[in-house]
Short mmCIF file of N, CA and C in Angstrom, two decimals:
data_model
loop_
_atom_site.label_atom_id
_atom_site.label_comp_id
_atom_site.label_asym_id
_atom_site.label_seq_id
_atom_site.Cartn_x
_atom_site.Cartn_y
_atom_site.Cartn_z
N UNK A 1 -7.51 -79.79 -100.55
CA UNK A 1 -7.16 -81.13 -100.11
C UNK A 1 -5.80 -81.09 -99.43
N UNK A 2 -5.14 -81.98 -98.38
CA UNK A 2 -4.47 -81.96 -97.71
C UNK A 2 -3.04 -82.42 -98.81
N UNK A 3 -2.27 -81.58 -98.68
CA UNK A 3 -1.11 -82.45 -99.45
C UNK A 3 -0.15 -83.26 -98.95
N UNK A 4 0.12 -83.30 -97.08
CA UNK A 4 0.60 -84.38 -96.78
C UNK A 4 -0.22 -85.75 -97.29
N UNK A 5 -1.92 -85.61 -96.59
CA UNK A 5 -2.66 -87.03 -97.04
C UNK A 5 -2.37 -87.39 -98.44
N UNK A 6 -1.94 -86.68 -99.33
CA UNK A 6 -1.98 -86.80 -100.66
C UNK A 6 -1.06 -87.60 -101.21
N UNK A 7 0.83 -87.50 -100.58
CA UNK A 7 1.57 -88.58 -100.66
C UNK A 7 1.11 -89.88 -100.59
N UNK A 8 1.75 -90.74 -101.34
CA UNK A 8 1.83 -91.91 -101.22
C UNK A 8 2.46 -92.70 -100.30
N UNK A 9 2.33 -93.91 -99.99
CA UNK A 9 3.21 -94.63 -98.74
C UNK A 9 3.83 -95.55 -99.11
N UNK A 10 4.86 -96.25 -98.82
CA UNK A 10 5.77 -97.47 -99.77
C UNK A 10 5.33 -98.44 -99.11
N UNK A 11 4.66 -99.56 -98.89
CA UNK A 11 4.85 -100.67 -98.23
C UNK A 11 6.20 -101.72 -98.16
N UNK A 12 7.01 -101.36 -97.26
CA UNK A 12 8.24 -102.47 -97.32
C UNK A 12 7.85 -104.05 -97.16
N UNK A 13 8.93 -105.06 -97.65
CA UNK A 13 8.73 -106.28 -97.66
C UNK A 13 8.50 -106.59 -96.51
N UNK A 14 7.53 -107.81 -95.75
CA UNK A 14 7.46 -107.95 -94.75
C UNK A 14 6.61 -107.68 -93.87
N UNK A 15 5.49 -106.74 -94.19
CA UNK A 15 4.40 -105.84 -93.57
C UNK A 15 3.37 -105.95 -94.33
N UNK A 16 2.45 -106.51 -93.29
CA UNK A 16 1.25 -107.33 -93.43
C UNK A 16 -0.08 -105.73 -93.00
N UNK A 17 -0.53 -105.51 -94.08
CA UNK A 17 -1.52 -104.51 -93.74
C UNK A 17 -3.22 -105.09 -94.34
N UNK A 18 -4.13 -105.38 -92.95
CA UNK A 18 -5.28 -105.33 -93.03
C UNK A 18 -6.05 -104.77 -92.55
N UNK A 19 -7.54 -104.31 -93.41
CA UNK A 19 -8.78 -103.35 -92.97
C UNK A 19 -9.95 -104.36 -92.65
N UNK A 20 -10.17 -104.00 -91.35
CA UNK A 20 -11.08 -104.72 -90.29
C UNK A 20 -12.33 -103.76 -90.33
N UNK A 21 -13.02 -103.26 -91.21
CA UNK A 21 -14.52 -102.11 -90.85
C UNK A 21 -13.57 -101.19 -91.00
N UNK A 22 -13.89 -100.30 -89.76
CA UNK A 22 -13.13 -99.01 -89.47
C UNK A 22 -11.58 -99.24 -88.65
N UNK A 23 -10.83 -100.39 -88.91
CA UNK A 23 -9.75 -100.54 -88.27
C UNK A 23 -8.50 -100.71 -88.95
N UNK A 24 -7.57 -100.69 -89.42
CA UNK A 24 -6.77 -100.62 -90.17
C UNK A 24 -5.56 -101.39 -88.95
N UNK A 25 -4.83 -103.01 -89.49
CA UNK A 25 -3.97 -103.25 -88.58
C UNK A 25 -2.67 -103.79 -89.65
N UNK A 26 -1.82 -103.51 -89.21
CA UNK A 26 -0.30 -103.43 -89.83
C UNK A 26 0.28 -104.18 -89.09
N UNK A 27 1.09 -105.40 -89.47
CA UNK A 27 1.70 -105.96 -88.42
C UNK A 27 3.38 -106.42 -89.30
N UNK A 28 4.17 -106.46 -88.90
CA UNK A 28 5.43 -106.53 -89.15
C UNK A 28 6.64 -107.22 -88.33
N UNK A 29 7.63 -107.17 -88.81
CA UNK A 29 8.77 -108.17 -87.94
C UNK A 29 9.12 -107.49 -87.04
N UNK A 30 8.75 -106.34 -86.35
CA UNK A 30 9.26 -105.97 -85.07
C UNK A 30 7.48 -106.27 -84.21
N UNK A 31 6.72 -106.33 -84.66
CA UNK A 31 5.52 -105.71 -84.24
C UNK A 31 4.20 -105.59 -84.74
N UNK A 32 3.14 -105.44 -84.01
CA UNK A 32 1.91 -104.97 -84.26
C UNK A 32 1.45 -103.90 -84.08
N UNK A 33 0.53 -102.75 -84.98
CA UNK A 33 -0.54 -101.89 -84.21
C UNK A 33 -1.52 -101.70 -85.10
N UNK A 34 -2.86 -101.05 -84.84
CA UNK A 34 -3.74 -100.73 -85.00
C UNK A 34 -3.95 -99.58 -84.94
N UNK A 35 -5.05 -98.98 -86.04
CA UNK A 35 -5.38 -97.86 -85.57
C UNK A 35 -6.74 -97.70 -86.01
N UNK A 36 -7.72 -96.70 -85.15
CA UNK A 36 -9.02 -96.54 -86.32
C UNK A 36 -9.02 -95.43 -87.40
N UNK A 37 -9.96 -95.66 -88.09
CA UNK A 37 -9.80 -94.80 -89.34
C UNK A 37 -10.84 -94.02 -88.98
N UNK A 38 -10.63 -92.62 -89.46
CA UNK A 38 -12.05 -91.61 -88.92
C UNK A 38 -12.95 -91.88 -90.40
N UNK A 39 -14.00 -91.18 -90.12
CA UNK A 39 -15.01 -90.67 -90.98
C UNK A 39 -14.59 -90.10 -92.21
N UNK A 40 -14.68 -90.96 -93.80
CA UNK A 40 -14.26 -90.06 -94.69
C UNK A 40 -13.20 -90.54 -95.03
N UNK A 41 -12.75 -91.14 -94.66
CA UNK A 41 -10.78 -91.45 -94.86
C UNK A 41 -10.92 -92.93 -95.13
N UNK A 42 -10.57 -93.12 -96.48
CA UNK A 42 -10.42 -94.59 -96.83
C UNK A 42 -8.99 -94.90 -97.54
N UNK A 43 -8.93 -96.34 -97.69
CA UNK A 43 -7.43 -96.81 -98.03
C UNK A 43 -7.23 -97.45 -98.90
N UNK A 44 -6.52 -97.51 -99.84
CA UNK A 44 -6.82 -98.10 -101.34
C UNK A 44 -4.80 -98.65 -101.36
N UNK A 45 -4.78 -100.07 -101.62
CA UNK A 45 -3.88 -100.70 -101.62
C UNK A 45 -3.33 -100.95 -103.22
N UNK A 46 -2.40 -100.95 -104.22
CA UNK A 46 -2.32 -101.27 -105.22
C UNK A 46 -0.60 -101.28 -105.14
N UNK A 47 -0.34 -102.40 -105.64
CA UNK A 47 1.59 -102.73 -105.54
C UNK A 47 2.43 -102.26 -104.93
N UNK A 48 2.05 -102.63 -103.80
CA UNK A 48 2.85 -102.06 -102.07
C UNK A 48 2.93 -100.83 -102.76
N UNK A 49 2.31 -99.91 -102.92
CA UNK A 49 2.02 -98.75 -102.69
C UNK A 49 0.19 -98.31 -101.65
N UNK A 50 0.18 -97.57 -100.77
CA UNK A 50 -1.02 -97.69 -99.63
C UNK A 50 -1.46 -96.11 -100.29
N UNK A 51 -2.58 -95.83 -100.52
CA UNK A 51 -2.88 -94.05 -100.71
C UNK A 51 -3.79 -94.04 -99.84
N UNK A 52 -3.91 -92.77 -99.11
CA UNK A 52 -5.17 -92.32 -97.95
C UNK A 52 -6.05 -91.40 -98.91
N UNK A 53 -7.08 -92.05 -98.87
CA UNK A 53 -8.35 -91.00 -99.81
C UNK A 53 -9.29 -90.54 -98.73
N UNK A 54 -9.56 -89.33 -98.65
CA UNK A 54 -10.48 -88.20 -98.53
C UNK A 54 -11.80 -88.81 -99.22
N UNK A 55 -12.90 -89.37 -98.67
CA UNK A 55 -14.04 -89.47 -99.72
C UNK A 55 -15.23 -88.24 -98.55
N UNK A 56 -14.92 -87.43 -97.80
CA UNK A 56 -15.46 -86.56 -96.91
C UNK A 56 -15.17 -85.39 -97.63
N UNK A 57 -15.84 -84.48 -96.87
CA UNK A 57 -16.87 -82.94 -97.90
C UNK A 57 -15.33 -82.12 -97.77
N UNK A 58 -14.43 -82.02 -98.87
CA UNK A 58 -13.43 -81.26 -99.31
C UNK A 58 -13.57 -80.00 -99.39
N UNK A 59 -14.30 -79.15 -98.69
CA UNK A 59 -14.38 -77.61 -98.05
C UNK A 59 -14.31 -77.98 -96.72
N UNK A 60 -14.52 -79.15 -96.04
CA UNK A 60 -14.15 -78.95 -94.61
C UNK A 60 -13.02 -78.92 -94.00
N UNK A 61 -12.65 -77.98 -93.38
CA UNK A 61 -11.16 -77.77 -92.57
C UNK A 61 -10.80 -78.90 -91.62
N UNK A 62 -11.67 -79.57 -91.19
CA UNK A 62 -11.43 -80.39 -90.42
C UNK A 62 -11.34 -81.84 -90.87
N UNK A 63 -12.28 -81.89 -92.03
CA UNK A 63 -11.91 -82.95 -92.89
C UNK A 63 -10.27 -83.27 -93.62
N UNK A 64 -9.75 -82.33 -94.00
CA UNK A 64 -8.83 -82.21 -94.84
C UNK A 64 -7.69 -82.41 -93.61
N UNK A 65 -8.07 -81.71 -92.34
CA UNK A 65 -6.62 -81.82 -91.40
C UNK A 65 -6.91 -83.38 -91.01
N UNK A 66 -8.07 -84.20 -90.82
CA UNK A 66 -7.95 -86.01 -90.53
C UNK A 66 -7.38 -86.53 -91.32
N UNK A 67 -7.57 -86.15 -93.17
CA UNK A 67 -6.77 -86.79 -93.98
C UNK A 67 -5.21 -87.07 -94.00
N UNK A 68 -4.72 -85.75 -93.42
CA UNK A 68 -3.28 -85.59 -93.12
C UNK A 68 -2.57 -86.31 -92.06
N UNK A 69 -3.40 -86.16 -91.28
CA UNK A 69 -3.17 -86.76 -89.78
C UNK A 69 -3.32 -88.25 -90.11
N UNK A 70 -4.18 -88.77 -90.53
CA UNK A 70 -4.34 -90.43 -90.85
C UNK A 70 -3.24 -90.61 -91.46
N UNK A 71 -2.92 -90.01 -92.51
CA UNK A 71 -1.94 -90.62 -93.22
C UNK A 71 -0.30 -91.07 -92.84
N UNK A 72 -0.22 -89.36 -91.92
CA UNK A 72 0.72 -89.78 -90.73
C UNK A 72 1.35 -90.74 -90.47
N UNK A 73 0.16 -91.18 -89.42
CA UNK A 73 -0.58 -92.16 -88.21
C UNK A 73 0.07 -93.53 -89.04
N UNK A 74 -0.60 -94.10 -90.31
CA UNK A 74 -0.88 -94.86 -90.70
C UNK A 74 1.15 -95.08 -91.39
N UNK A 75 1.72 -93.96 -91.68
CA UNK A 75 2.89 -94.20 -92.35
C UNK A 75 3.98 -94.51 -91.01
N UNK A 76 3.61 -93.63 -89.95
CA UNK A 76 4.21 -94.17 -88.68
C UNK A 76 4.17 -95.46 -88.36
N UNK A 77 3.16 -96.08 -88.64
CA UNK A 77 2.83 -97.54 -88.27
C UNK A 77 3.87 -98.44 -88.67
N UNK A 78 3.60 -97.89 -90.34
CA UNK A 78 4.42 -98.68 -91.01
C UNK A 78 5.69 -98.53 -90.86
N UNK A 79 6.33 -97.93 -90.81
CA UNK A 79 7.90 -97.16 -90.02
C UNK A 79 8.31 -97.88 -88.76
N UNK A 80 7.29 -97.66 -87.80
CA UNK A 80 7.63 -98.19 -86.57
C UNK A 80 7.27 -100.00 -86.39
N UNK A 81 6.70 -100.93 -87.22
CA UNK A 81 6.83 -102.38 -87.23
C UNK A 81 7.71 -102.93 -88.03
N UNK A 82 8.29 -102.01 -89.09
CA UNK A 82 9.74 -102.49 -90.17
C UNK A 82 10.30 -102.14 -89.73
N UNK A 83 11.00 -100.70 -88.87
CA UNK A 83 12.16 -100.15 -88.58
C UNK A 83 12.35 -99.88 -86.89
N UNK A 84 11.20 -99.78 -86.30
CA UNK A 84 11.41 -99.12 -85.57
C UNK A 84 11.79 -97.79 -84.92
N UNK A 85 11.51 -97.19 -83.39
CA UNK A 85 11.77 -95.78 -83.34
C UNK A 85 12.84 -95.84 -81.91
N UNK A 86 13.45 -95.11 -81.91
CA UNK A 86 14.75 -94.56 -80.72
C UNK A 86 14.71 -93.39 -80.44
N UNK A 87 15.04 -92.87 -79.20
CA UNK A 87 15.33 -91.90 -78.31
C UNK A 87 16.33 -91.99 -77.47
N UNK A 88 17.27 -90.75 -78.06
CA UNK A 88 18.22 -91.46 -76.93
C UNK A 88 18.15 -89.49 -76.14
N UNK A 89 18.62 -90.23 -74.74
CA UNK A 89 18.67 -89.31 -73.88
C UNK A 89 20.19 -89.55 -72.71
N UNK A 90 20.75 -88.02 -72.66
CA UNK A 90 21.71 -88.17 -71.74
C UNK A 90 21.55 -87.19 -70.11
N UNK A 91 22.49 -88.07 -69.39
CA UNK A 91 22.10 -87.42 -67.61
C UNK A 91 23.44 -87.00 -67.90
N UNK A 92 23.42 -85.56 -67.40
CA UNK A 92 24.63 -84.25 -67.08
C UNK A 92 24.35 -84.30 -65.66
N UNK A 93 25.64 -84.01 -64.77
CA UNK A 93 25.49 -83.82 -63.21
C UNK A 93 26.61 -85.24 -62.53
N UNK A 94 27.30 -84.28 -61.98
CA UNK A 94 28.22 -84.87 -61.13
C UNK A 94 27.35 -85.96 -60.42
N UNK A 95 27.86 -87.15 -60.11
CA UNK A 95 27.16 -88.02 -59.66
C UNK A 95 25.80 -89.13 -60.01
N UNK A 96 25.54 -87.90 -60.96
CA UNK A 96 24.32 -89.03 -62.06
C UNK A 96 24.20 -89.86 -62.60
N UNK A 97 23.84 -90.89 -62.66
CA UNK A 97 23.79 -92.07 -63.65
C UNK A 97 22.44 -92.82 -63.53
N UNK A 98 22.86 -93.89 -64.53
CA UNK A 98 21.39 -94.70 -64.16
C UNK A 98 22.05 -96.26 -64.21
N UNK A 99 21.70 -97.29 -64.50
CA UNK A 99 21.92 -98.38 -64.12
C UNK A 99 20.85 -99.57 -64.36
N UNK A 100 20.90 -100.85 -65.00
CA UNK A 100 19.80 -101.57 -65.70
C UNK A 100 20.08 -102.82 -64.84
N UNK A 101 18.11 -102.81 -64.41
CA UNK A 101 18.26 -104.18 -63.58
C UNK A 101 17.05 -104.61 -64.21
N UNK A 102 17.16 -106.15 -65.15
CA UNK A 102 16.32 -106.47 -65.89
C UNK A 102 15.50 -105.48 -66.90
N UNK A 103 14.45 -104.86 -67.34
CA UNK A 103 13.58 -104.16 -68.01
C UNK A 103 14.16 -102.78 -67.07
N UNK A 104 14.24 -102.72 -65.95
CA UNK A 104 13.64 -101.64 -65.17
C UNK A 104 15.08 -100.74 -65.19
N UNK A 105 14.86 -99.64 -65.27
CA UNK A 105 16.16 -98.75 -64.80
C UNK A 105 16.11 -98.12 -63.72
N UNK A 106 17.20 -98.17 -62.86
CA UNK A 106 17.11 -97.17 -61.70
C UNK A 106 18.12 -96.03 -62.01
N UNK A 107 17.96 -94.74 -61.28
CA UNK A 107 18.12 -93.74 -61.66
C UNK A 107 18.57 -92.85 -60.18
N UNK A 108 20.14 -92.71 -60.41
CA UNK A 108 20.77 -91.85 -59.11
C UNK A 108 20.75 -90.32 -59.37
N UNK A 109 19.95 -89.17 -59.29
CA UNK A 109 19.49 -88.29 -59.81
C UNK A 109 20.15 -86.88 -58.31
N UNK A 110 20.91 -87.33 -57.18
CA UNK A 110 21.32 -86.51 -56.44
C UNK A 110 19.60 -86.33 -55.43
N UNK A 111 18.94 -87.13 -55.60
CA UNK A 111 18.03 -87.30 -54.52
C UNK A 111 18.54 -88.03 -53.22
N UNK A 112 17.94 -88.17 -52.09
CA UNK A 112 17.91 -88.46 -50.88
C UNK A 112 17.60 -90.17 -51.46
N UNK A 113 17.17 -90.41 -52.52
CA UNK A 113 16.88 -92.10 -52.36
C UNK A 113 16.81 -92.23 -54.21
N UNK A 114 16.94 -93.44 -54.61
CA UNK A 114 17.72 -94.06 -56.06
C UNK A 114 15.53 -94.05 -56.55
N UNK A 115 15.73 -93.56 -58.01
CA UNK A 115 14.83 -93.58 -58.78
C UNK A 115 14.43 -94.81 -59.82
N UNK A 116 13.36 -95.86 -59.34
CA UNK A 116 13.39 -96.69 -59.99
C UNK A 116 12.46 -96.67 -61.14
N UNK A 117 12.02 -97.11 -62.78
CA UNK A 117 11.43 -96.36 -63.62
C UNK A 117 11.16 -98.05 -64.39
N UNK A 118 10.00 -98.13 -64.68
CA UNK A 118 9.75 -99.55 -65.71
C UNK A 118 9.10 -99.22 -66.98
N UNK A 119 9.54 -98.90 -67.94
CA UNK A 119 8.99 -99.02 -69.01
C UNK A 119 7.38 -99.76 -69.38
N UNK A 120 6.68 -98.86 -70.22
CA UNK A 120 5.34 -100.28 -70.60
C UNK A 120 5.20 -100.80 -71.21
N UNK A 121 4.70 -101.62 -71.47
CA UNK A 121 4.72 -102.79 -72.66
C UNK A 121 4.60 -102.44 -73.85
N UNK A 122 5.69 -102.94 -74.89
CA UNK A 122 6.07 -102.25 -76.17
C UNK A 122 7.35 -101.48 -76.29
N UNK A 123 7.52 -101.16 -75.45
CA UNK A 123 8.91 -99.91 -75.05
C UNK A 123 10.13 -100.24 -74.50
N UNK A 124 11.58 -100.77 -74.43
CA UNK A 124 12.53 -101.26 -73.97
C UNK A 124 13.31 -99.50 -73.98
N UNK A 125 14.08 -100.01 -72.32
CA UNK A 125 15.03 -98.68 -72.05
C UNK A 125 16.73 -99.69 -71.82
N UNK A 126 17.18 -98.93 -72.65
CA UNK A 126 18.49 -99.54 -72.52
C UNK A 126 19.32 -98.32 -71.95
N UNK A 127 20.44 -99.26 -71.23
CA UNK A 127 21.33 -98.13 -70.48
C UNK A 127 22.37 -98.80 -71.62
N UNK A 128 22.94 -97.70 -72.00
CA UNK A 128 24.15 -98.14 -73.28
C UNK A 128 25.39 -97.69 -72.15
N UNK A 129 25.73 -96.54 -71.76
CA UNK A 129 26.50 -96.08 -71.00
C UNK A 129 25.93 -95.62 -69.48
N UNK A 130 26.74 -95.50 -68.49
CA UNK A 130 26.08 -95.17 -67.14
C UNK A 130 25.17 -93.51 -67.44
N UNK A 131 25.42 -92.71 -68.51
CA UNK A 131 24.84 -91.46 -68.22
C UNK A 131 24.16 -91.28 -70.00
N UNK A 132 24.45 -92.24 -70.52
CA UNK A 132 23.34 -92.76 -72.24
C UNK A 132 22.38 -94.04 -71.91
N UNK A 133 21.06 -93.34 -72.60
CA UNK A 133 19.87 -94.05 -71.99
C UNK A 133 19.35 -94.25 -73.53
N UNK A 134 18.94 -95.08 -74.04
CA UNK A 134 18.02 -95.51 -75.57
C UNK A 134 16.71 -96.27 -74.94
N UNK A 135 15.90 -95.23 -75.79
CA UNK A 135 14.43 -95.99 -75.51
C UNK A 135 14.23 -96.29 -76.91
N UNK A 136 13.46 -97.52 -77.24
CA UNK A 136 13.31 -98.21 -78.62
C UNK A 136 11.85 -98.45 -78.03
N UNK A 137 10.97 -98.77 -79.21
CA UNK A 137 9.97 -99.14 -79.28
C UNK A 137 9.02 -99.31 -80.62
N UNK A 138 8.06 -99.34 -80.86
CA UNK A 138 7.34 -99.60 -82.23
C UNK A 138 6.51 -98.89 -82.43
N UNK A 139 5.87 -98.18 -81.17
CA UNK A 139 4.87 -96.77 -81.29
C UNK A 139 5.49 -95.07 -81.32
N UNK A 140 5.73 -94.96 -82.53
CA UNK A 140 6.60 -93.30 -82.67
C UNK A 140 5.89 -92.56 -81.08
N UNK A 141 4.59 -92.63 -81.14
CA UNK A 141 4.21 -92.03 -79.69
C UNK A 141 4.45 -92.32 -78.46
N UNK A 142 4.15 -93.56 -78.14
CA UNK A 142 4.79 -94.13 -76.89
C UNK A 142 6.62 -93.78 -76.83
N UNK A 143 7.14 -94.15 -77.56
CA UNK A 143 8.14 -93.59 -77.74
C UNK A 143 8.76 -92.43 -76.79
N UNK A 144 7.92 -91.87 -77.77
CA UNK A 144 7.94 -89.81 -77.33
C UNK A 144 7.46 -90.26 -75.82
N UNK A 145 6.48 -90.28 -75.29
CA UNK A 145 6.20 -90.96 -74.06
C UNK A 145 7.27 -91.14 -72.85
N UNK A 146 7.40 -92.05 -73.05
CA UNK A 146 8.26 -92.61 -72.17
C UNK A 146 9.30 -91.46 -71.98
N UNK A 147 10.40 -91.25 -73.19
CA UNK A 147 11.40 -90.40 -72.99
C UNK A 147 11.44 -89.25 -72.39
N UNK A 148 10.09 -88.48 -72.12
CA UNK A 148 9.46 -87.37 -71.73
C UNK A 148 9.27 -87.78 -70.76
N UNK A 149 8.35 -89.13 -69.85
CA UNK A 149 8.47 -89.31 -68.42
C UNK A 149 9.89 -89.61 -67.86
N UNK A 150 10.99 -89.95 -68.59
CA UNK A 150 12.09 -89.97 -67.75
C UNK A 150 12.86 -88.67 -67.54
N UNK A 151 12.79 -88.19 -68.75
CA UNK A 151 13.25 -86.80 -68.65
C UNK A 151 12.74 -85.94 -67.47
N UNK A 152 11.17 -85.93 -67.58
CA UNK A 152 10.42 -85.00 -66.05
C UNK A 152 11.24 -85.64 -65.06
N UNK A 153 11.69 -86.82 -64.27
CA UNK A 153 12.26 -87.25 -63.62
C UNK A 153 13.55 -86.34 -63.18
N UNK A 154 13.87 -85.71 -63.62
CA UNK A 154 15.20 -84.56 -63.74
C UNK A 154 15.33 -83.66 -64.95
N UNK A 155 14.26 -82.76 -64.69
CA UNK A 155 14.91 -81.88 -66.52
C UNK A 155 16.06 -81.19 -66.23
N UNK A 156 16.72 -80.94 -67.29
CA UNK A 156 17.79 -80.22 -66.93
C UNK A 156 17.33 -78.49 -66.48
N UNK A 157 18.54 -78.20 -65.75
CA UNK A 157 18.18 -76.93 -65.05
C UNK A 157 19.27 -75.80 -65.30
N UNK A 158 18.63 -74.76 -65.50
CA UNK A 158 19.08 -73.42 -66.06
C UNK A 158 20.66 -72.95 -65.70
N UNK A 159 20.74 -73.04 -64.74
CA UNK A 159 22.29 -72.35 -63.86
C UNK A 159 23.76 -73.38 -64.09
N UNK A 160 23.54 -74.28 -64.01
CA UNK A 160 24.68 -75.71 -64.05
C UNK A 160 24.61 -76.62 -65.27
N UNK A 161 23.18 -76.81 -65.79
CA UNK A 161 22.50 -77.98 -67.00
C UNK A 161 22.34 -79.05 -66.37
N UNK A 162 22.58 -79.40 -65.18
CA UNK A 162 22.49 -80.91 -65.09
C UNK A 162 21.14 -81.07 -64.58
N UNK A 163 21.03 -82.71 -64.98
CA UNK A 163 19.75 -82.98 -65.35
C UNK A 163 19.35 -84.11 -66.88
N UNK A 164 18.63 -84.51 -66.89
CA UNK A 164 18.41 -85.19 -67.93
C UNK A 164 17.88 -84.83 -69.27
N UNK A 165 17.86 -84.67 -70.29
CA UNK A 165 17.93 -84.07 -71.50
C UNK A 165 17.80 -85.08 -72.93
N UNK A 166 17.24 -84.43 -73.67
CA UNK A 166 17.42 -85.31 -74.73
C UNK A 166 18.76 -85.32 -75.80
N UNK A 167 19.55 -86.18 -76.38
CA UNK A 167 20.26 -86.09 -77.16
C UNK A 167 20.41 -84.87 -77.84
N UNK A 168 21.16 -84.12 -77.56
CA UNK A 168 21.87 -82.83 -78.88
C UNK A 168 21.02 -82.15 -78.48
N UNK A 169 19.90 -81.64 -77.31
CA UNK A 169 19.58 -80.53 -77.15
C UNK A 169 19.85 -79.52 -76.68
N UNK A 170 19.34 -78.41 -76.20
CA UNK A 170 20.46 -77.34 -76.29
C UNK A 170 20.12 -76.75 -74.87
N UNK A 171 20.43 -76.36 -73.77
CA UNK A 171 19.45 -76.25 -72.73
C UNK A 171 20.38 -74.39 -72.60
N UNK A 172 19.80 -73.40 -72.14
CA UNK A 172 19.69 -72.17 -72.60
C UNK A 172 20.27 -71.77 -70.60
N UNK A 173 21.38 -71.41 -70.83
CA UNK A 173 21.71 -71.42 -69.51
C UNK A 173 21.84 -70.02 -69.14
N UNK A 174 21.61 -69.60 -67.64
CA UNK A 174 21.21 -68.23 -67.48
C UNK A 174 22.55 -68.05 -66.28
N UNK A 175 22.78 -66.68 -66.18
CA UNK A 175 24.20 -66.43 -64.91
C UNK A 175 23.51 -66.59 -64.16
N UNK A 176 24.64 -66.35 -63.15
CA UNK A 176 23.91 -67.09 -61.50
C UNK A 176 24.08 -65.61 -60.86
N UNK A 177 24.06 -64.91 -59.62
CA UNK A 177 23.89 -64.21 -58.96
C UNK A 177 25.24 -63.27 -59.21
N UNK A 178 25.20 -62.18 -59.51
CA UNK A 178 25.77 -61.17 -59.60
C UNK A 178 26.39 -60.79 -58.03
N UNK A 179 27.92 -60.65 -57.81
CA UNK A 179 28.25 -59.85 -56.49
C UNK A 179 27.35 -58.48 -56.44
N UNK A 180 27.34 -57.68 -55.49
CA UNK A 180 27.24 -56.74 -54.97
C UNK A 180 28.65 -55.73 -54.83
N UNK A 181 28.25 -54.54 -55.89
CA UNK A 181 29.94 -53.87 -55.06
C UNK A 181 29.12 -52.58 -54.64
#
């Protein structure tokens, strides 16, 4: 049996969790989501505590990895409509920045023309500083999402670093061209 699925989940004050058939929806003071429940995987509620049960054939490998994965899924939910999730990302490079016009950020990246970028629904990008960017949102995935399409927008690059990056990462920089003697 899976021993992540096996933890228990806390339900915080405030978070409204109902099972629709095969649908499981969580809704909370930041938010709503949904998710479906696979085959086998049921949910048993008892004093804001939530447990994910396995009632599927416990020699199957694939059974046991949905249990884990649901449970996840389902603790993310709850995480991301009480607390919420953040990403923050910074632009390295002379001249870089970005800049907030309504929802949308535009983005001076040392291109021939300014990069404009809109978030999707659920997801807010804040420019905190001209070269600190925070993406917030309520889906741990979308999340990841987004921060990853702005990042492709400029990854950082090997020889200089500049480029866009995520918070505290480490980008692995290589020498540049050796003279000739």
């Amino acid at each position: 049996m899976s021993r992540v699925g096996k933890k228990p989940i806390e339900i915080p004050n405030g978070v409204m969790i109902r099972i629709d058939g095969g649908v499981i929806n969580v809704e909370g003071p930041l938010g709503k989501q949904n998710q479906y429940l696979f085959e086998g995987i049921e949910i048993k509620i008892e004093d804001k505590i939530l447990q994910v049960i396995n009632v599927g054939c416990e020699s199957d490998r694939n059974q046991r990895a949905l249990h884990g994965l649901s449970r996840s899924l389902i603790a993310n939910m709850i995480t991301g409509v009480s607390k919420g999730f953040e990403r923050d990302l910074e632009i390295v490079g002379v001249g870089y920045r970005a800049t907030q016009q309504n929802q949308d950020v535009v983005f001076q990246l040392g291109f021939s023309h300014n990069v404009q970028f809109s978030p999707p629904d659920g997801t807010t990008v804040e420019v905190i500083e001209p070269t600190l960017i925070k993406v917030k949102g309520v889906s741990k995935q979308q999340v990841g999402q987004v921060a990853a399409d702005i990042r492709r927008l400029r990854p950082p690059e090997p020889y200089k670093g500049k480029g866009i990056r995520y918070r505290g990462e480490y980008v692995r920089r290589k020498a540049g061209k050796a003279g000739k003697k």
